[in-house]
Amino acid sequence: MTNVAVIGSQWGDEGKGKIVDWLSEKADVIVRFQGGHNAGHTLVIDGKTYKLSLLPSGVVRKGKISIIGNGVVIDPEALLEEIERVKTMGVDISPKNLVIAENAALILPVHSQLDKAAEAARGESKIGTTGRGIGPAYEDKVGRRAIRVCDLSDKDILKERVDALLFHHNALRKGLGAEPLNAKDVLAFLDKVAPKILPFVQPAWLLLDKLNREGKRILFEGAQGVMLDDDHGTYPYVTSSNTVTGSAFTGSGLKVGSIGYVLGITKAYTTRVGSGPFPTEQDNEVGEGLGARGHEFGTVTKRKRRCGWFDAVMVRQAVKIAGINGIALTKLDVLDGMKELKICVGYEYAGKQYDYFPASIKAQANVKPIYETFPGWSESTSGARSYRDLPANAIKYIRRIEELLEVPADILSTSPERDDTILIKDPFSR
Ligand code: IMP
């Protein structure tokens, strides 16, 4: 089994773009299976920077098939804009290399309007969403009133579906003091996007089954991270999808057991955008330094990311829940020049010690990290391509992370450049 899944092991923004691009060169098929255009994957190839949100990262490489699976929520306007933007950079995108699952749910303008209105209504306790309508679109999907990609091909069905959707949303809008929506306007919008989307649409699960049986190498590209998972993350400060590996099966329709190796992308420190608990956050010069050196600004919303020490308790939890076999440790070079480093190895809360992250909101907000302290290194690790290029203290830091996570660091990334990577084990060669 050579198929690989790439999963963020923290709160997203672990540097998945570079690693996914690096792996997608070896893959034949690249699949997105959850989330939507709340994701932001930055790829740097031959000096060109591509910023992708909804398109699978394989799309920028020739000869690959990219699939947007049924678990993704698709904003058709955002998708078409992204396709056009990437095409102007010289990338060929056609139904030959991009497939959209016929059973994926759509994000409509009503969803982003509701996302923003709900955030405004939450006031101080806002989640800090990306405002892209992700949560409301998934709510409609689970509530069985979503409009799906396949509905675009049948005007009668589409009319019924829009009526069912507006029955719900107009009641909600009334409560929020917003103008009701008119079915005609929503249908006109869908009519406009349908002919541009439909050529890409297929039963993606069927294609995936065929490609898998042919022995094609499939790469599952996770978005966000385990701590933003709707069940396992810092609920309610999470995204509205399951970001763990299990989602790759439900979100693509490929059978359970079709993934041979799960790579957890793990930043050498911790960051988070949006609100919610963050036990190892450093709201001080340490955090400021990490943010400045690591260019920690959100790809999608440009928000400043919160920064802190590496939390081994949380990542170990992610490793276990997502079945991570090995990690790709990213942005080690951001730690260069720091006098000392800390790793969280446990928590204290209400007089008890914890070796896991408890689920209650109160506990998550109030756990006190127990740290181990390590000497830093003054040498630069930026651009290192072998363990021999790393200072002894950096190696000690990595080894301790491996011990605490109970999985090896199979890949180390030492700069945004794709070749600045130390490969211990190739995820595809198992
Ligand atoms: P939503 O996914 O827009 O509903 O946002 C919910 C939470 O997930 C917010 O805290 C966002 O900042 C966070 N989030 C969503 N997508 C990403 C991502 O790709 N990287 C990091 N955080 C994300």
GROMACS .gro file of C-alpha atoms and ligand atoms in nm:
model
  453
    1MET     CA    1   0.000   0.000   0.000
    2THR     CA    2   0.179   0.315  -0.113
    3ASN     CA    3  -0.094   0.574  -0.062
    4VAL     CA    4  -0.003   0.855   0.178
    5ALA     CA    5  -0.208   1.102   0.383
    6VAL     CA    6  -0.068   1.433   0.501
    7ILE     CA    7  -0.232   1.568   0.816
    8GLY     CA    8  -0.160   1.885   1.014
    9SER     CA    9  -0.085   1.785   1.373
   10GLN     CA   10  -0.137   2.122   1.541
   11TRP     CA   11  -0.373   2.413   1.460
   12GLY     CA   12  -0.304   2.427   1.088
   13ASP     CA   13  -0.033   2.639   0.922
   14GLU     CA   14   0.230   2.372   0.996
   15GLY     CA   15   0.386   2.417   0.652
   16LYS     CA   16   0.187   2.149   0.470
   17GLY     CA   17   0.207   2.325   0.131
   18LYS     CA   18   0.577   2.266   0.081
   19ILE     CA   19   0.567   1.904   0.197
   20VAL     CA   20   0.255   1.822  -0.003
   21ASP     CA   21   0.414   1.973  -0.312
   22TRP     CA   22   0.729   1.775  -0.250
   23LEU     CA   23   0.528   1.452  -0.215
   24SER     CA   24   0.294   1.534  -0.501
   25GLU     CA   25   0.588   1.513  -0.739
   26LYS     CA   26   0.604   1.143  -0.652
   27ALA     CA   27   0.225   1.092  -0.648
   28ASP     CA   28  -0.006   1.030  -0.944
   29VAL     CA   29  -0.323   1.153  -0.780
   30ILE     CA   30  -0.372   1.428  -0.519
   31VAL     CA   31  -0.698   1.445  -0.322
   32ARG     CA   32  -0.850   1.713  -0.099
   33PHE     CA   33  -1.109   1.553   0.131
   34GLN     CA   34  -1.228   1.813   0.386
   35GLY     CA   35  -1.242   2.184   0.451
   36GLY     CA   36  -1.277   2.437   0.176
   37HIS     CA   37  -1.121   2.767   0.079
   38ASN     CA   38  -1.046   2.839   0.444
   39ALA     CA   39  -0.718   2.655   0.377
   40GLY     CA   40  -0.414   2.831   0.240
   41HIS     CA   41  -0.132   2.624   0.096
   42THR     CA   42   0.172   2.809  -0.029
   43LEU     CA   43   0.396   2.636  -0.282
   44VAL     CA   44   0.726   2.774  -0.409
   45ILE     CA   45   0.831   2.605  -0.732
   46ASP     CA   46   1.122   2.728  -0.944
   47GLY     CA   47   1.102   3.066  -0.776
   48LYS     CA   48   0.729   3.104  -0.846
   49THR     CA   49   0.492   3.127  -0.548
   50TYR     CA   50   0.150   2.967  -0.583
   51LYS     CA   51  -0.114   3.029  -0.319
   52LEU     CA   52  -0.383   2.763  -0.329
   53SER     CA   53  -0.698   2.747  -0.118
   54LEU     CA   54  -0.933   2.495  -0.272
   55LEU     CA   55  -0.734   2.335  -0.551
   56PRO     CA   56  -0.530   2.028  -0.452
   57SER     CA   57  -0.159   2.110  -0.457
   58GLY     CA   58  -0.092   1.861  -0.737
   59VAL     CA   59  -0.267   2.087  -0.984
   60VAL     CA   60   0.046   2.294  -1.046
   61ARG     CA   61   0.240   1.986  -1.165
   62LYS     CA   62   0.207   1.830  -1.509
   63GLY     CA   63   0.069   1.477  -1.549
   64LYS     CA   64  -0.112   1.458  -1.213
   65ILE     CA   65  -0.481   1.411  -1.142
   66SER     CA   66  -0.619   1.642  -0.874
   67ILE     CA   67  -0.945   1.552  -0.705
   68ILE     CA   68  -1.171   1.769  -0.491
   69GLY     CA   69  -1.349   1.503  -0.286
   70ASN     CA   70  -1.706   1.494  -0.161
   71GLY     CA   71  -1.596   1.595   0.191
   72VAL     CA   72  -1.485   1.938   0.070
   73VAL     CA   73  -1.732   2.229   0.073
   74ILE     CA   74  -1.698   2.414  -0.255
   75ASP     CA   75  -1.756   2.783  -0.312
   76PRO     CA   76  -1.802   2.782  -0.691
   77GLU     CA   77  -1.706   3.147  -0.736
   78ALA     CA   78  -1.393   3.110  -0.525
   79LEU     CA   79  -1.301   2.793  -0.713
   80LEU     CA   80  -1.346   2.952  -1.057
   81GLU     CA   81  -1.145   3.257  -0.950
   82GLU     CA   82  -0.867   3.036  -0.819
   83ILE     CA   83  -0.861   2.831  -1.139
   84GLU     CA   84  -0.834   3.151  -1.347
   85ARG     CA   85  -0.563   3.297  -1.122
   86VAL     CA   86  -0.351   2.982  -1.136
   87LYS     CA   87  -0.403   2.951  -1.512
   88THR     CA   88  -0.262   3.301  -1.564
   89MET     CA   89   0.057   3.174  -1.398
   90GLY     CA   90   0.096   2.927  -1.685
   91VAL     CA   91  -0.066   2.622  -1.522
   92ASP     CA   92  -0.290   2.406  -1.736
   93ILE     CA   93  -0.619   2.322  -1.562
   94SER     CA   94  -0.882   2.121  -1.745
   95PRO     CA   95  -1.120   1.830  -1.677
   96LYS     CA   96  -0.824   1.606  -1.770
   97ASN     CA   97  -0.633   1.699  -1.456
   98LEU     CA   98  -0.901   1.833  -1.221
   99VAL     CA   99  -1.199   1.633  -1.100
  100ILE     CA  100  -1.476   1.754  -0.868
  101ALA     CA  101  -1.684   1.496  -0.677
  102GLU     CA  102  -2.045   1.507  -0.787
  103ASN     CA  103  -2.164   1.463  -0.428
  104ALA     CA  104  -1.971   1.755  -0.275
  105ALA     CA  105  -2.178   2.028  -0.107
  106LEU     CA  106  -2.163   2.390  -0.223
  107ILE     CA  107  -2.088   2.706  -0.030
  108LEU     CA  108  -2.315   2.989  -0.146
  109PRO     CA  109  -2.296   3.362  -0.069
  110VAL     CA  110  -2.563   3.309   0.199
  111HIS     CA  111  -2.314   3.096   0.393
  112SER     CA  112  -2.037   3.352   0.416
  113GLN     CA  113  -2.295   3.620   0.506
  114LEU     CA  114  -2.420   3.397   0.788
  115ASP     CA  115  -2.066   3.309   0.899
  116LYS     CA  116  -1.986   3.681   0.939
  117ALA     CA  117  -2.320   3.762   1.105
  118ALA     CA  118  -2.280   3.475   1.354
  119GLU     CA  119  -1.927   3.588   1.439
  120ALA     CA  120  -2.044   3.945   1.495
  121ALA     CA  121  -2.324   3.816   1.720
  122ARG     CA  122  -2.074   3.614   1.929
  123GLY     CA  123  -1.890   3.935   2.020
  124GLU     CA  124  -1.608   3.870   2.267
  125SER     CA  125  -1.646   3.492   2.237
  126LYS     CA  126  -1.611   3.486   1.859
  127ILE     CA  127  -1.436   3.185   1.710
  128GLY     CA  128  -1.226   3.388   1.470
  129THR     CA  129  -1.342   3.200   1.161
  130THR     CA  130  -1.206   3.279   0.818
  131GLY     CA  131  -1.549   3.419   0.727
  132ARG     CA  132  -1.565   3.197   0.421
  133GLY     CA  133  -1.895   3.028   0.509
  134ILE     CA  134  -1.738   2.694   0.596
  135GLY     CA  135  -1.936   2.631   0.917
  136PRO     CA  136  -2.279   2.728   0.778
  137ALA     CA  137  -2.219   2.519   0.463
  138TYR     CA  138  -2.134   2.208   0.667
  139GLU     CA  139  -2.436   2.275   0.890
  140ASP     CA  140  -2.657   2.267   0.580
  141LYS     CA  141  -2.490   1.950   0.461
  142VAL     CA  142  -2.551   1.770   0.789
  143GLY     CA  143  -2.898   1.927   0.803
  144ARG     CA  144  -2.975   1.764   0.463
  145ARG     CA  145  -3.056   2.089   0.288
  146ALA     CA  146  -2.727   2.160   0.108
  147ILE     CA  147  -2.710   2.211  -0.265
  148ARG     CA  148  -2.466   1.963  -0.408
  149VAL     CA  149  -2.254   1.982  -0.720
  150CYS     CA  150  -2.468   1.719  -0.899
  151ASP     CA  151  -2.781   1.931  -0.847
  152LEU     CA  152  -2.635   2.189  -1.085
  153SER     CA  153  -2.715   1.967  -1.385
  154ASP     CA  154  -3.092   1.948  -1.323
  155LYS     CA  155  -3.296   2.268  -1.317
  156ASP     CA  156  -3.607   2.109  -1.157
  157ILE     CA  157  -3.409   1.951  -0.876
  158LEU     CA  158  -3.212   2.269  -0.828
  159LYS     CA  159  -3.533   2.470  -0.785
  160GLU     CA  160  -3.656   2.225  -0.518
  161ARG     CA  161  -3.322   2.230  -0.342
  162VAL     CA  162  -3.304   2.611  -0.342
  163ASP     CA  163  -3.655   2.632  -0.198
  164ALA     CA  164  -3.563   2.390   0.082
  165LEU     CA  165  -3.248   2.587   0.156
  166LEU     CA  166  -3.423   2.922   0.164
  167PHE     CA  167  -3.705   2.788   0.382
  168HIS     CA  168  -3.441   2.742   0.650
  169HIS     CA  169  -3.221   3.043   0.578
  170ASN     CA  170  -3.496   3.299   0.543
  171ALA     CA  171  -3.633   3.208   0.885
  172LEU     CA  172  -3.282   3.247   1.024
  173ARG     CA  173  -3.224   3.575   0.840
  174LYS     CA  174  -3.550   3.713   0.975
  175GLY     CA  175  -3.428   3.641   1.328
  176LEU     CA  176  -3.099   3.815   1.252
  177GLY     CA  177  -3.277   4.115   1.098
  178ALA     CA  178  -3.137   4.044   0.749
  179GLU     CA  179  -3.330   4.076   0.422
  180PRO     CA  180  -3.485   3.748   0.302
  181LEU     CA  181  -3.333   3.590  -0.008
  182ASN     CA  182  -3.518   3.542  -0.330
  183ALA     CA  183  -3.507   3.196  -0.494
  184LYS     CA  184  -3.482   3.357  -0.837
  185ASP     CA  185  -3.159   3.539  -0.748
  186VAL     CA  186  -3.002   3.225  -0.600
  187LEU     CA  187  -3.102   3.024  -0.909
  188ALA     CA  188  -2.959   3.294  -1.139
  189PHE     CA  189  -2.630   3.273  -0.950
  190LEU     CA  190  -2.623   2.894  -0.979
  191ASP     CA  191  -2.715   2.909  -1.349
  192LYS     CA  192  -2.417   3.134  -1.408
  193VAL     CA  193  -2.160   2.909  -1.239
  194ALA     CA  194  -2.304   2.569  -1.340
  195PRO     CA  195  -2.169   2.550  -1.698
  196LYS     CA  196  -1.819   2.635  -1.576
  197ILE     CA  197  -1.820   2.380  -1.292
  198LEU     CA  198  -2.001   2.086  -1.452
  199PRO     CA  199  -1.728   1.984  -1.701
  200PHE     CA  200  -1.507   1.889  -1.404
  201VAL     CA  201  -1.772   1.682  -1.228
  202GLN     CA  202  -1.754   1.303  -1.195
  203PRO     CA  203  -1.828   1.029  -0.943
  204ALA     CA  204  -1.487   1.082  -0.786
  205TRP     CA  205  -1.509   0.774  -0.563
  206LEU     CA  206  -1.541   0.554  -0.871
  207LEU     CA  207  -1.241   0.712  -1.038
  208LEU     CA  208  -1.041   0.680  -0.717
  209ASP     CA  209  -1.131   0.313  -0.682
  210LYS     CA  210  -1.012   0.252  -1.038
  211LEU     CA  211  -0.689   0.449  -0.993
  212ASN     CA  212  -0.621   0.269  -0.665
  213ARG     CA  213  -0.671  -0.072  -0.826
  214GLU     CA  214  -0.432   0.030  -1.104
  215GLY     CA  215  -0.169   0.090  -0.837
  216LYS     CA  216  -0.153   0.466  -0.885
  217ARG     CA  217   0.004   0.651  -0.594
  218ILE     CA  218  -0.257   0.859  -0.416
  219LEU     CA  219  -0.175   1.149  -0.188
  220PHE     CA  220  -0.445   1.273   0.049
  221GLU     CA  221  -0.395   1.639   0.130
  222GLY     CA  222  -0.541   1.732   0.468
  223ALA     CA  223  -0.629   2.092   0.546
  224GLN     CA  224  -0.618   2.268   0.886
  225GLY     CA  225  -0.494   2.049   1.173
  226VAL     CA  226  -0.598   1.790   1.430
  227MET     CA  227  -0.651   2.052   1.703
  228LEU     CA  228  -0.907   2.221   1.475
  229ASP     CA  229  -1.099   1.894   1.427
  230ASP     CA  230  -1.469   1.928   1.505
  231ASP     CA  231  -1.456   1.631   1.747
  232HIS     CA  232  -1.098   1.613   1.866
  233GLY     CA  233  -0.992   1.976   1.862
  234THR     CA  234  -1.037   2.267   2.101
  235TYR     CA  235  -1.416   2.270   2.057
  236PRO     CA  236  -1.594   2.507   1.996
  237TYR     CA  237  -1.284   2.691   1.871
  238VAL     CA  238  -1.245   2.454   1.577
  239THR     CA  239  -1.332   2.432   1.211
  240SER     CA  240  -1.649   2.251   1.105
  241SER     CA  241  -1.494   1.940   0.954
  242ASN     CA  242  -1.307   1.635   1.077
  243THR     CA  243  -0.946   1.703   0.997
  244VAL     CA  244  -0.814   1.363   1.113
  245THR     CA  245  -0.714   1.082   0.877
  246GLY     CA  246  -1.047   0.899   0.901
  247SER     CA  247  -1.195   1.187   0.710
  248ALA     CA  248  -0.985   1.095   0.405
  249PHE     CA  249  -1.206   0.787   0.355
  250THR     CA  250  -1.544   0.948   0.416
  251GLY     CA  251  -1.440   1.261   0.231
  252SER     CA  252  -1.324   1.084  -0.085
  253GLY     CA  253  -1.513   0.754  -0.092
  254LEU     CA  254  -1.195   0.546  -0.112
  255LYS     CA  255  -1.225   0.238   0.106
  256VAL     CA  256  -1.091   0.228   0.460
  257GLY     CA  257  -0.745   0.078   0.473
  258SER     CA  258  -0.630   0.234   0.146
  259ILE     CA  259  -0.369   0.452   0.314
  260GLY     CA  260  -0.032   0.296   0.393
  261TYR     CA  261   0.138   0.583   0.571
  262VAL     CA  262   0.020   0.896   0.750
  263LEU     CA  263   0.261   1.189   0.766
  264GLY     CA  264   0.191   1.443   1.039
  265ILE     CA  265   0.312   1.790   0.953
  266THR     CA  266   0.447   1.942   1.271
  267LYS     CA  267   0.595   2.286   1.324
  268ALA     CA  268   0.901   2.296   1.554
  269TYR     CA  269   0.706   2.541   1.775
  270THR     CA  270   0.332   2.616   1.795
  271THR     CA  271   0.108   2.872   1.625
  272ARG     CA  272  -0.262   2.937   1.609
  273VAL     CA  273  -0.487   3.187   1.428
  274GLY     CA  274  -0.826   3.278   1.564
  275SER     CA  275  -0.951   3.248   1.922
  276GLY     CA  276  -0.940   2.956   2.162
  277PRO     CA  277  -0.714   2.790   2.418
  278PHE     CA  278  -0.340   2.774   2.355
  279PRO     CA  279  -0.159   2.649   2.669
  280THR     CA  280   0.198   2.718   2.553
  281GLU     CA  281   0.125   3.060   2.400
  282GLN     CA  282   0.396   3.319   2.457
  283ASP     CA  283   0.232   3.659   2.456
  284ASN     CA  284   0.572   3.823   2.506
  285GLU     CA  285   0.903   3.880   2.328
  286VAL     CA  286   0.953   3.504   2.276
  287GLY     CA  287   0.625   3.482   2.081
  288GLU     CA  288   0.699   3.808   1.899
  289GLY     CA  289   1.039   3.674   1.794
  290LEU     CA  290   0.896   3.346   1.666
  291GLY     CA  291   0.626   3.534   1.474
  292ALA     CA  292   0.873   3.776   1.316
  293ARG     CA  293   1.132   3.512   1.218
  294GLY     CA  294   0.866   3.263   1.107
  295HIS     CA  295   0.662   3.523   0.910
  296GLU     CA  296   0.358   3.406   1.102
  297PHE     CA  297   0.071   3.572   0.920
  298GLY     CA  298  -0.232   3.379   0.792
  299THR     CA  299  -0.225   3.292   0.421
  300VAL     CA  300  -0.601   3.336   0.384
  301THR     CA  301  -0.692   3.614   0.624
  302LYS     CA  302  -0.349   3.779   0.674
  303ARG     CA  303  -0.413   3.773   1.049
  304LYS     CA  304  -0.115   3.766   1.283
  305ARG     CA  305  -0.069   3.415   1.421
  306ARG     CA  306  -0.033   3.358   1.794
  307CYS     CA  307   0.299   3.185   1.874
  308GLY     CA  308   0.433   2.966   2.154
  309TRP     CA  309   0.651   2.674   2.262
  310PHE     CA  310   0.624   2.325   2.119
  311ASP     CA  311   0.347   2.130   2.290
  312ALA     CA  312   0.442   1.762   2.284
  313VAL     CA  313   0.133   1.655   2.482
  314MET     CA  314  -0.100   1.797   2.222
  315VAL     CA  315   0.093   1.667   1.923
  316ARG     CA  316   0.120   1.319   2.079
  317GLN     CA  317  -0.258   1.322   2.111
  318ALA     CA  318  -0.284   1.420   1.742
  319VAL     CA  319  -0.038   1.142   1.649
  320LYS     CA  320  -0.254   0.883   1.820
  321ILE     CA  321  -0.594   1.006   1.701
  322ALA     CA  322  -0.485   1.057   1.342
  323GLY     CA  323  -0.273   0.740   1.327
  324ILE     CA  324   0.036   0.937   1.231
  325ASN     CA  325   0.329   0.709   1.142
  326GLY     CA  326   0.598   0.975   1.124
  327ILE     CA  327   0.625   1.352   1.127
  328ALA     CA  328   0.769   1.613   0.896
  329LEU     CA  329   0.920   1.868   1.135
  330THR     CA  330   0.904   2.212   0.976
  331LYS     CA  331   1.052   2.556   1.039
  332LEU     CA  332   1.333   2.434   1.264
  333ASP     CA  333   1.540   2.728   1.136
  334VAL     CA  334   1.301   2.974   1.308
  335LEU     CA  335   1.448   2.854   1.640
  336ASP     CA  336   1.804   2.943   1.535
  337GLY     CA  337   1.970   3.189   1.772
  338MET     CA  338   1.737   3.137   2.068
  339LYS     CA  339   1.923   3.102   2.400
  340GLU     CA  340   1.691   2.838   2.535
  341LEU     CA  341   1.389   2.641   2.419
  342LYS     CA  342   1.101   2.484   2.603
  343ILE     CA  343   0.886   2.182   2.526
  344CYS     CA  344   0.559   2.118   2.708
  345VAL     CA  345   0.563   1.761   2.842
  346GLY     CA  346   0.252   1.763   3.064
  347TYR     CA  347  -0.013   1.987   3.215
  348GLU     CA  348  -0.124   2.076   3.564
  349TYR     CA  349  -0.487   2.156   3.628
  350ALA     CA  350  -0.692   2.170   3.949
  351GLY     CA  351  -0.419   1.998   4.150
  352LYS     CA  352  -0.378   1.709   3.904
  353GLN     CA  353  -0.119   1.629   3.640
  354TYR     CA  354  -0.229   1.538   3.287
  355ASP     CA  355  -0.042   1.362   3.008
  356TYR     CA  356  -0.322   1.442   2.762
  357PHE     CA  357  -0.528   1.749   2.673
  358PRO     CA  358  -0.861   1.725   2.857
  359ALA     CA  359  -1.174   1.807   2.655
  360SER     CA  360  -1.361   2.054   2.875
  361ILE     CA  361  -1.346   2.419   2.770
  362LYS     CA  362  -1.258   2.522   3.124
  363ALA     CA  363  -0.974   2.273   3.158
  364GLN     CA  364  -0.838   2.357   2.812
  365ALA     CA  365  -0.835   2.727   2.897
  366ASN     CA  366  -0.668   2.678   3.234
  367VAL     CA  367  -0.415   2.394   3.211
  368LYS     CA  368  -0.065   2.506   3.307
  369PRO     CA  369   0.211   2.359   3.092
  370ILE     CA  370   0.493   2.162   3.255
  371TYR     CA  371   0.807   2.241   3.058
  372GLU     CA  372   1.142   2.083   2.989
  373THR     CA  373   1.407   2.341   2.903
  374PHE     CA  374   1.676   2.291   2.639
  375PRO     CA  375   1.982   2.493   2.542
  376GLY     CA  376   1.940   2.661   2.203
  377TRP     CA  377   2.196   2.690   1.921
  378SER     CA  378   2.361   2.991   1.763
  379GLU     CA  379   2.441   2.829   1.427
  380SER     CA  380   2.206   2.859   1.131
  381THR     CA  381   2.008   2.550   1.035
  382SER     CA  382   1.846   2.731   0.745
  383GLY     CA  383   1.893   2.534   0.426
  384ALA     CA  384   2.043   2.227   0.601
  385ARG     CA  385   2.012   1.919   0.381
  386SER     CA  386   2.163   1.655   0.605
  387TYR     CA  387   2.181   1.574   0.977
  388ARG     CA  388   2.553   1.650   0.951
  389ASP     CA  389   2.461   2.016   0.887
  390LEU     CA  390   2.268   2.044   1.214
  391PRO     CA  391   2.416   2.164   1.546
  392ALA     CA  392   2.422   1.906   1.827
  393ASN     CA  393   2.164   2.098   2.031
  394ALA     CA  394   1.920   2.101   1.739
  395ILE     CA  395   1.959   1.724   1.707
  396LYS     CA  396   1.895   1.683   2.082
  397TYR     CA  397   1.578   1.893   2.048
  398ILE     CA  398   1.453   1.677   1.758
  399ARG     CA  399   1.537   1.352   1.937
  400ARG     CA  400   1.343   1.457   2.246
  401ILE     CA  401   1.043   1.548   2.029
  402GLU     CA  402   1.057   1.202   1.868
  403GLU     CA  403   1.068   1.036   2.210
  404LEU     CA  404   0.776   1.238   2.341
  405LEU     CA  405   0.563   1.187   2.030
  406GLU     CA  406   0.650   0.815   2.004
  407VAL     CA  407   0.701   0.848   1.627
  408PRO     CA  408   1.009   0.939   1.422
  409ALA     CA  409   1.077   1.268   1.245
  410ASP     CA  410   1.097   1.117   0.895
  411ILE     CA  411   1.135   1.453   0.721
  412LEU     CA  412   1.290   1.781   0.834
  413SER     CA  413   1.219   2.104   0.652
  414THR     CA  414   1.480   2.376   0.695
  415SER     CA  415   1.355   2.659   0.469
  416PRO     CA  416   1.062   2.736   0.238
  417GLU     CA  417   1.269   2.612  -0.059
  418ARG     CA  418   1.162   2.263  -0.158
  419ASP     CA  419   1.515   2.120  -0.173
  420ASP     CA  420   1.601   2.242   0.176
  421THR     CA  421   1.469   1.920   0.322
  422ILE     CA  422   1.630   1.636   0.515
  423LEU     CA  423   1.470   1.309   0.418
  424ILE     CA  424   1.510   1.022   0.660
  425LYS     CA  425   1.235   0.801   0.519
  426ASP     CA  426   1.035   0.849   0.202
  427PRO     CA  427   0.664   0.810   0.291
  428PHE     CA  428   0.592   0.662  -0.053
  429SER     CA  429   0.859   0.392  -0.036
  430ARG     CA  430   0.705   0.165   0.226
  431IMP     P1  431  -1.345   2.831   0.976
  431IMP     O1  432  -1.280   2.707   0.926
  431IMP     O2  433  -1.337   2.945   0.879
  431IMP     O3  434  -1.484   2.806   1.025
  431IMP     O4  435  -1.263   2.883   1.105
  431IMP     C1  436  -1.263   2.812   1.228
  431IMP     C2  437  -1.125   2.817   1.294
  431IMP     O5  438  -1.033   2.742   1.216
  431IMP     C3  439  -1.066   2.957   1.307
  431IMP     O6  440  -0.991   2.962   1.426
  431IMP     C4  441  -0.972   2.967   1.188
  431IMP     O7  442  -0.868   3.059   1.211
  431IMP     C5  443  -0.921   2.825   1.182
  431IMP     N1  444  -0.877   2.783   1.048
  431IMP     C6  445  -0.954   2.751   0.943
  431IMP     N2  446  -0.878   2.716   0.838
  431IMP     C7  447  -0.751   2.725   0.877
  431IMP     C8  448  -0.625   2.697   0.814
  431IMP     O8  449  -0.617   2.655   0.697
  431IMP     N3  450  -0.514   2.718   0.889
  431IMP     C9  451  -0.522   2.760   1.019
  431IMP     N4  452  -0.635   2.785   1.083
  431IMP    C10  453  -0.749   2.767   1.012
   0.00000   0.00000   0.00000
